[in-house]
Coordinates of C-alpha atoms in Angstrom, one line a residue:
X1 CA -64.1 -53.0 -27.3
X2 CA -66.3 -52.8 -24.2
X3 CA -66.6 -49.6 -22.2
X4 CA -64.7 -51.0 -19.2
X5 CA -61.6 -51.9 -21.3
X6 CA -61.8 -48.6 -23.1
X7 CA -61.8 -46.8 -19.8
X8 CA -58.6 -48.6 -18.6
X9 CA -56.8 -47.9 -21.9
X10 CA -57.7 -44.2 -21.6
X11 CA -56.1 -44.0 -18.1
X12 CA -52.9 -45.7 -19.4
X13 CA -52.6 -43.3 -22.3
X14 CA -53.2 -40.3 -20.1
X15 CA -50.5 -41.6 -17.8
X16 CA -48.0 -42.0 -20.6
X17 CA -48.8 -38.6 -22.0
X18 CA -48.1 -37.0 -18.5
X19 CA -44.8 -38.8 -18.3
X20 CA -43.8 -37.6 -21.7
X21 CA -44.7 -34.0 -21.0
X22 CA -43.0 -34.0 -17.6
X23 CA -39.9 -35.5 -19.2
X24 CA -39.9 -32.6 -21.8
X25 CA -40.2 -30.0 -19.0
X26 CA -37.1 -31.4 -17.3
X27 CA -34.9 -31.3 -20.4
X28 CA -35.2 -27.6 -21.1
X29 CA -32.2 -26.2 -23.0
X30 CA -29.9 -23.3 -22.1
X31 CA -32.4 -20.7 -23.2
X32 CA -35.4 -22.4 -21.7
X33 CA -36.3 -22.8 -18.0
X34 CA -34.1 -24.3 -15.4
X35 CA -33.0 -27.9 -15.8
X36 CA -33.6 -29.8 -12.6
X37 CA -30.4 -31.7 -13.1
X38 CA -28.4 -28.5 -13.8
X39 CA -26.5 -26.8 -11.0
X40 CA -26.1 -23.0 -11.3
X41 CA -23.2 -21.3 -9.6
X42 CA -22.3 -17.7 -9.2
X43 CA -18.7 -16.9 -10.2
X44 CA -17.3 -13.6 -9.0
X45 CA -14.2 -11.9 -10.4
X46 CA -12.7 -8.4 -10.6
X47 CA -12.6 -6.9 -14.0
X48 CA -9.4 -6.2 -15.8
X49 CA -10.1 -4.8 -19.2
X50 CA -9.3 -7.2 -22.1
X51 CA -9.1 -10.2 -19.6
X52 CA -12.9 -10.1 -19.2
X53 CA -13.5 -11.2 -22.8
X54 CA -11.0 -14.1 -22.3
X55 CA -12.7 -15.0 -19.0
X56 CA -16.1 -15.2 -20.6
X57 CA -14.7 -17.3 -23.5
X58 CA -13.3 -19.8 -21.0
X59 CA -16.7 -19.8 -19.1
X60 CA -18.6 -20.6 -22.3
X61 CA -16.1 -23.4 -23.0
X62 CA -16.5 -24.8 -19.5
X63 CA -20.3 -24.8 -19.8
X64 CA -20.1 -26.7 -23.1
X65 CA -17.9 -29.4 -21.6
X66 CA -20.0 -29.4 -18.4
X67 CA -23.6 -29.3 -19.6
X68 CA -24.9 -30.0 -16.0
X69 CA -23.3 -26.7 -14.7
X70 CA -24.5 -23.2 -15.5
X71 CA -22.2 -20.3 -14.6
X72 CA -23.7 -16.9 -13.7
X73 CA -21.0 -14.2 -13.5
X74 CA -20.7 -11.3 -11.1
X75 CA -17.9 -8.8 -11.8
X76 CA -16.8 -5.2 -11.1
X77 CA -13.6 -3.1 -11.1
X78 CA -11.1 -4.2 -8.4
X79 CA -12.1 -1.8 -5.6
X80 CA -15.8 -2.1 -6.0
X81 CA -15.7 -5.8 -6.4
X82 CA -14.0 -6.4 -3.0
X83 CA -16.1 -3.8 -1.2
X84 CA -19.2 -5.5 -2.4
X85 CA -17.8 -8.9 -1.6
X86 CA -17.2 -8.0 2.0
X87 CA -20.8 -6.8 2.2
X88 CA -22.1 -10.0 0.6
X89 CA -20.0 -12.2 3.0
X90 CA -21.4 -10.3 6.0
X91 CA -24.9 -10.8 4.6
X92 CA -24.4 -14.5 3.8
X93 CA -24.9 -14.2 0.1
X94 CA -21.3 -14.3 -1.3
X95 CA -20.7 -15.8 -4.8
X96 CA -20.3 -19.6 -4.7
X97 CA -16.8 -19.2 -6.0
X98 CA -14.7 -16.0 -6.5
X99 CA -11.4 -14.8 -7.6
X100 CA -9.4 -13.3 -4.7
X101 CA -6.3 -11.1 -4.7
X102 CA -3.7 -13.4 -3.2
X103 CA -3.1 -11.1 -0.2
X104 CA -6.8 -11.5 0.9
X105 CA -7.0 -15.3 0.9
X106 CA -6.0 -15.7 4.6
X107 CA -8.4 -12.9 5.5
X108 CA -11.3 -14.9 4.1
X109 CA -10.0 -18.1 5.5
X110 CA -9.4 -16.8 9.1
X111 CA -12.8 -15.1 9.1
X112 CA -14.6 -18.3 8.1
X113 CA -15.7 -17.2 4.6
X114 CA -13.5 -19.7 2.6
X115 CA -14.2 -23.4 2.3
X116 CA -11.3 -25.7 3.4
X117 CA -10.1 -27.3 0.1
X118 CA -7.4 -29.5 1.6
X119 CA -9.2 -32.8 0.9
X120 CA -10.2 -31.9 -2.6
X121 CA -6.7 -30.8 -3.5
X122 CA -5.2 -34.0 -2.1
X123 CA -7.7 -36.1 -4.0
X124 CA -7.8 -34.4 -7.4
X125 CA -4.6 -32.4 -7.9
X126 CA -1.0 -33.5 -8.2
X127 CA 0.7 -30.7 -6.3
X128 CA 3.9 -31.2 -8.1
X129 CA 2.3 -30.1 -11.4
X130 CA 1.3 -26.6 -10.2
X131 CA 2.9 -23.4 -9.0
X132 CA 1.7 -21.6 -5.9
X133 CA -0.6 -24.1 -4.1
X134 CA 1.4 -23.8 -0.9
X135 CA 1.1 -20.0 -0.9
X136 CA -2.6 -20.5 0.1
X137 CA -1.8 -22.8 3.0
X138 CA -2.5 -21.4 6.4
X139 CA -0.3 -21.8 9.5
X140 CA -2.4 -24.8 10.5
X141 CA -1.5 -26.6 7.2
X142 CA -4.9 -26.3 5.5
X143 CA -5.4 -25.2 1.9
X144 CA -7.9 -22.4 1.4
X145 CA -7.7 -21.6 -2.3
X146 CA -6.2 -22.6 -5.7
X147 CA -4.1 -20.2 -7.7
X148 CA -5.6 -18.6 -10.8
X149 CA -2.4 -16.9 -11.9
X150 CA 0.9 -16.1 -10.2
X151 CA 2.5 -12.7 -9.7
X152 CA 6.1 -13.1 -8.8
X153 CA 8.7 -10.3 -8.7
X154 CA 12.0 -10.0 -10.6
X155 CA 14.4 -7.1 -11.3
X156 CA 13.4 -5.1 -14.4
X157 CA 16.2 -3.1 -16.1
X158 CA 16.3 -0.7 -19.0
X159 CA 19.0 -1.9 -21.4
X160 CA 19.3 1.4 -23.3
X161 CA 20.0 3.3 -20.0
X162 CA 22.6 0.7 -19.0
X163 CA 24.3 0.9 -22.4
X164 CA 24.4 4.7 -22.4
X165 CA 26.0 4.7 -18.9
X166 CA 28.4 1.9 -19.8
X167 CA 27.2 -0.3 -16.9
X168 CA 27.0 -4.1 -17.2
X169 CA 23.5 -5.6 -17.1
X170 CA 22.5 -7.1 -13.7
X171 CA 22.6 -10.9 -13.3
X172 CA 22.3 -13.6 -10.7
X173 CA 25.6 -12.6 -9.0
X174 CA 24.3 -9.2 -8.0
X175 CA 23.9 -8.2 -4.3
X176 CA 21.9 -5.2 -3.1
X177 CA 25.2 -3.3 -2.8
X178 CA 25.9 -4.0 -6.5
X179 CA 22.5 -2.6 -7.4
X180 CA 23.2 0.6 -5.4
X181 CA 26.6 1.0 -7.0
X182 CA 25.2 0.6 -10.5
X183 CA 22.2 2.7 -9.6
X184 CA 24.5 5.6 -8.7
X185 CA 26.0 5.6 -12.2
X186 CA 22.5 5.5 -13.7
X187 CA 21.1 8.3 -11.6
X188 CA 21.3 11.7 -13.3
X189 CA 20.5 15.2 -12.2
X190 CA 19.2 18.0 -14.4
X191 CA 22.8 18.9 -15.5
X192 CA 23.6 15.2 -16.5
X193 CA 25.8 14.5 -13.5
X194 CA 25.5 11.0 -12.0
X195 CA 25.2 10.4 -8.2
X196 CA 29.0 9.7 -7.9
X197 CA 30.1 12.9 -9.6
X198 CA 31.1 16.2 -7.9
X199 CA 28.3 18.8 -8.2
X200 CA 25.6 16.2 -8.3
X201 CA 22.2 17.7 -7.1
X202 CA 20.1 15.0 -5.4
X203 CA 17.2 17.5 -5.2
X204 CA 16.8 17.8 -9.0
X205 CA 16.8 14.2 -10.4
X206 CA 16.0 13.6 -14.1
X207 CA 16.7 9.9 -14.0
X208 CA 16.6 7.5 -11.0
X209 CA 18.7 4.3 -10.6
X210 CA 15.8 2.4 -9.0
X211 CA 12.1 3.2 -8.6
X212 CA 10.9 1.9 -5.2
X213 CA 7.2 1.5 -4.4
X214 CA 5.3 0.1 -1.5
X215 CA 5.5 -3.4 0.1
X216 CA 5.4 -5.8 -2.9
X217 CA 7.7 -3.9 -5.2
X218 CA 9.8 -2.1 -2.5
X219 CA 10.7 -2.6 1.1
X220 CA 9.6 -6.2 1.8
X221 CA 12.1 -7.7 -0.7
X222 CA 15.0 -5.8 0.9
X223 CA 13.9 -6.7 4.5
X224 CA 13.5 -10.4 3.8
X225 CA 16.7 -10.7 1.9
X226 CA 18.5 -9.1 4.8
X227 CA 17.1 -11.8 7.1
X228 CA 14.3 -9.6 8.5
X229 CA 10.6 -9.3 7.9
X230 CA 7.4 -8.2 9.5
X231 CA 5.6 -11.2 11.1
X232 CA 6.9 -14.3 12.9
X233 CA 6.2 -17.8 11.6
X234 CA 2.8 -18.0 13.3
X235 CA 1.9 -14.6 11.6
X236 CA 0.5 -13.4 14.9
X237 CA 3.5 -11.5 16.3
X238 CA 5.6 -8.6 15.0
X239 CA 9.3 -9.0 14.4
X240 CA 9.7 -5.5 13.0
X241 CA 12.1 -4.1 15.6
X242 CA 15.2 -6.2 14.7
X243 CA 18.8 -5.6 13.8
X244 CA 18.2 -7.2 10.3
X245 CA 15.4 -4.8 9.5
X246 CA 17.4 -1.9 10.8
X247 CA 20.3 -2.7 8.4
X248 CA 17.8 -3.1 5.5
X249 CA 16.0 0.1 6.1
X250 CA 19.2 2.1 6.6
X251 CA 20.3 0.7 3.2
X252 CA 17.1 2.0 1.6
X253 CA 17.3 5.4 3.4
X254 CA 20.8 5.9 2.2
X255 CA 19.7 5.2 -1.4
X256 CA 16.9 7.7 -1.1
X257 CA 19.0 10.4 0.5
X258 CA 21.5 10.1 -2.3
X259 CA 18.8 10.3 -4.9
X260 CA 19.4 6.9 -6.3
X261 CA 16.1 5.5 -5.2
X262 CA 12.7 7.3 -5.5
X263 CA 11.3 8.3 -2.2
X264 CA 7.6 8.8 -1.4
X265 CA 7.6 12.5 -2.3
X266 CA 9.4 11.8 -5.6
X267 CA 6.6 9.5 -6.7
X268 CA 4.0 12.2 -6.2
X269 CA 5.2 14.0 -9.3
X270 CA 4.2 11.0 -11.5
X271 CA 0.8 10.1 -12.9
X272 CA 1.1 6.8 -11.0
X273 CA 3.7 5.5 -8.5
X274 CA 4.2 2.7 -11.0
X275 CA 5.0 5.1 -13.9
X276 CA 8.8 5.8 -13.5
X277 CA 10.0 2.6 -15.2
X278 CA 7.7 2.4 -18.2
X279 CA 8.1 6.2 -18.7
X280 CA 11.9 5.6 -18.8
X281 CA 12.5 7.9 -15.8
X282 CA 14.1 5.0 -13.8
X283 CA 16.7 2.5 -15.0
X284 CA 15.5 -0.4 -12.7
X285 CA 12.5 -1.5 -10.7
X286 CA 11.4 -4.4 -8.6
X287 CA 8.4 -5.6 -10.5
X288 CA 5.8 -8.4 -10.4
X289 CA 5.0 -10.2 -13.7
X290 CA 2.0 -8.0 -14.5
X291 CA 4.4 -5.0 -15.0
X292 CA 5.4 -6.6 -18.3
X293 CA 2.3 -5.3 -19.9
X294 CA 2.9 -1.6 -19.2
X295 CA 6.6 -1.9 -20.2
X296 CA 5.7 -3.7 -23.5
X297 CA 2.9 -1.1 -24.3
X298 CA 5.4 1.8 -24.0
X299 CA 8.1 0.0 -26.0
X300 CA 10.8 0.1 -23.4
X301 CA 14.0 -1.8 -24.3
X302 CA 14.2 -3.9 -21.2
X303 CA 14.8 -7.3 -19.7
X304 CA 14.6 -9.0 -16.3
X305 CA 16.8 -11.0 -13.9
X306 CA 16.4 -12.5 -10.5
X307 CA 16.4 -10.1 -7.5
X308 CA 19.7 -9.3 -5.7
X309 CA 21.1 -11.2 -2.8
X310 CA 21.3 -9.9 0.7
X311 CA 24.5 -9.6 2.9
X312 CA 24.4 -13.3 3.7
X313 CA 23.6 -14.5 0.2
X314 CA 19.8 -14.8 0.8
X315 CA 17.3 -13.9 -1.9
X316 CA 13.6 -13.2 -1.6
X317 CA 11.1 -12.8 -4.4
X318 CA 7.6 -11.6 -3.2
X319 CA 4.8 -13.6 -4.7
X320 CA 1.0 -13.0 -4.9
X321 CA -1.0 -16.0 -5.9
X322 CA -4.4 -14.6 -7.1
X323 CA -6.7 -17.5 -6.4
X324 CA -10.1 -19.2 -6.6
X325 CA -12.0 -19.5 -3.3
X326 CA -15.2 -21.5 -2.7
X327 CA -17.6 -19.9 -0.3
X328 CA -17.9 -21.7 3.0
X329 CA -21.6 -20.9 3.1
X330 CA -22.6 -22.4 -0.3
X331 CA -24.4 -25.7 -0.6
X332 CA -22.6 -29.0 -1.0
X333 CA -24.0 -29.3 -4.5
X334 CA -22.9 -25.9 -5.6
X335 CA -19.5 -26.4 -3.9
X336 CA -19.0 -29.5 -5.9
X337 CA -19.8 -27.7 -9.2
X338 CA -17.5 -24.8 -8.1
X339 CA -14.7 -27.3 -7.6
X340 CA -15.3 -28.6 -11.1
X341 CA -14.7 -25.0 -12.4
X342 CA -11.4 -24.7 -10.4
X343 CA -10.1 -28.1 -11.5
X344 CA -11.0 -27.2 -15.1
X345 CA -9.1 -23.9 -14.8
X346 CA -5.8 -25.3 -13.4
X347 CA -5.7 -28.7 -15.1
X348 CA -6.8 -27.9 -18.7
X349 CA -3.9 -27.1 -20.9
X350 CA -6.2 -25.3 -23.3
X351 CA -7.4 -23.0 -20.5
X352 CA -4.0 -22.4 -19.2
X353 CA -2.7 -21.5 -22.6
X354 CA -5.6 -19.2 -23.4
X355 CA -4.9 -17.3 -20.1
X356 CA -1.2 -17.3 -20.7
X357 CA -1.7 -15.5 -24.0
X358 CA -2.9 -12.4 -22.2
X359 CA 0.5 -12.0 -20.6
X360 CA -0.9 -10.9 -17.2
X361 CA 0.5 -13.7 -15.0
X362 CA 2.8 -16.7 -14.8
X363 CA 0.7 -19.8 -15.6
X364 CA -0.2 -22.0 -12.7
X365 CA 0.4 -25.3 -14.5
X366 CA 4.1 -25.8 -14.7
X367 CA 4.1 -27.6 -18.0
X368 CA 2.5 -24.5 -19.6
X369 CA 4.8 -22.1 -17.8
X370 CA 7.8 -24.0 -19.1
X371 CA 6.5 -24.2 -22.6
X372 CA 7.5 -22.0 -25.6
X373 CA 4.1 -20.3 -25.4
X374 CA 5.2 -18.6 -22.2
X375 CA 9.0 -18.6 -22.3
X376 CA 9.5 -17.8 -26.0
X377 CA 6.5 -15.9 -27.0
X378 CA 8.5 -13.3 -28.9
X379 CA 7.4 -10.5 -26.5
X380 CA 9.7 -8.9 -24.0
X381 CA 11.2 -9.7 -21.7
X382 CA 13.6 -12.2 -23.2
X383 CA 14.6 -13.8 -19.9
X384 CA 11.1 -14.9 -18.7
X385 CA 13.0 -17.8 -17.1
X386 CA 14.0 -15.5 -14.3
X387 CA 10.4 -15.5 -13.1
X388 CA 10.3 -19.3 -12.9
X389 CA 13.8 -19.4 -11.3
X390 CA 12.5 -17.0 -8.6
X391 CA 10.1 -19.7 -7.3
X392 CA 13.1 -21.3 -5.6
X393 CA 13.3 -18.3 -3.1
X394 CA 9.7 -17.0 -3.3
X395 CA 7.5 -16.2 -0.4
X396 CA 4.3 -14.4 0.5
X397 CA 4.0 -11.0 2.0
X398 CA 3.3 -12.3 5.5
X399 CA -0.4 -12.4 4.7
X400 CA -2.9 -13.0 7.4
X401 CA -6.4 -11.9 8.4
X402 CA -5.4 -8.3 9.1
X403 CA -2.8 -7.9 6.3
X404 CA -4.2 -4.6 5.0
X405 CA -4.3 -3.1 8.5
X406 CA -0.7 -3.9 9.5
X407 CA 0.6 -3.0 6.0
X408 CA -0.7 0.5 6.5
X409 CA 1.0 0.8 9.9
X410 CA 4.3 -0.4 8.5
X411 CA 4.1 1.7 5.4
X412 CA 3.3 4.9 7.3
X413 CA 6.2 4.5 9.7
X414 CA 8.7 3.5 7.0
X415 CA 7.7 6.5 4.9
X416 CA 8.5 8.8 7.9
X417 CA 12.0 7.3 7.9
X418 CA 12.3 7.5 4.1
X419 CA 11.4 11.2 4.2
X420 CA 13.8 12.0 7.1
X421 CA 11.0 12.8 9.5
X422 CA 12.2 10.3 12.0
X423 CA 15.1 8.0 12.6
X424 CA 15.2 4.4 11.4
X425 CA 15.3 3.2 15.0
X426 CA 12.2 5.3 16.0
X427 CA 10.4 4.2 12.9
X428 CA 10.9 0.5 13.5
X429 CA 10.1 0.7 17.2
X430 CA 6.9 2.6 16.6
X431 CA 5.9 0.2 13.7
X432 CA 6.5 -2.8 15.9
X433 CA 4.3 -1.5 18.6
X434 CA 1.4 -0.4 16.3
X435 CA 1.5 -3.7 14.3
X436 CA 1.4 -5.8 17.5
X437 CA -1.6 -3.9 18.6
X438 CA -3.4 -4.7 15.4
X439 CA -2.5 -8.3 15.7
X440 CA -3.6 -8.6 19.3
X441 CA -6.9 -6.9 18.7
X442 CA -7.8 -9.6 16.2
X443 CA -6.2 -12.7 17.4
X444 CA -6.8 -12.4 21.1
X445 CA -10.5 -12.7 20.4
X446 CA -10.0 -15.9 18.3

């Protein structure tokens, strides 16, 4: 072989070697360098004890089935997570996809932090197969998030307390007046007298008929089932000062004055305002699905049914759809990968079943929620169907961009009425004014 041909062959071999080496460098495994064809996304979620292990298990499974996507996690306890998230959003470095408390979805949407998922949902998801998609729809009809798990409220009741008092268990015929009538028989003072008996001391209660706490598991349900509420349909105007709300709040105040319902000062004597029912100090509670865990841990003999009807037969079950949000500032490539994660979460039967086993939330996929795995797991409550039936009259908590701000105004004013520091009329009038100021401050600048 002459020198000229040898030189050409050498150039070709060197070129082939370079291609081979460069090919190897682009196929680095999980523990090697970054694969140029792999998209890495940051997934943020708030920690919740045993759920973290299950979440990481599902993430590992997702990566195995999606080798072109790498998931980096970012998590912290609830308060710290959302405090950090707000800072990250302001700084333009939010996670590519994160788990939001359902009451914050519209805050992120209306402040421009959430990606509009309407087209993706329309293209890839059959809305009839899932619970809760519409709870993340804004007033303009756009979808901003996809549910991760659903918290919907029902009426929890202690069967042993009902049996001892000789009171029939609640059912779907109950009105709020029926609840108060039964609650009076289940409320006991330190001498064992119930709220209907002579000599009953409302200032020394040993057992309450109903524990009553905050917006979700307290006053919003009563207001809405009486035909009232806080915000109008556009979620930008207060409707607090109404005859329907007056009737509802007077109903609550009467129950508290008689000692049947816990008032804000009563709750201060407990380790947590959510403690009275699992500690068997209250016979009933309005409770979201997550309250099943505490009740089961303490061994309370209980069940659930749908919430009572208002004066005109209307029911209302508050719902919180904790949901996945894609950052509006992430790249198109990362948003596409984040959407694959969301689709995997809601559409995979295996994922939905794994999450349902935790017992923390109602599954998003209807077929799994209606399966024996959820409805007949063997754990209390027996009547889990009540949670699913409640979707027929479920609604959000009038969530908008300034939800936290107006809830505080409403809660502070209602508590004054609950404690007898002001009249119901004064409380609602003042709340109406203060809430409208909060709404105007935000929306008039939009």
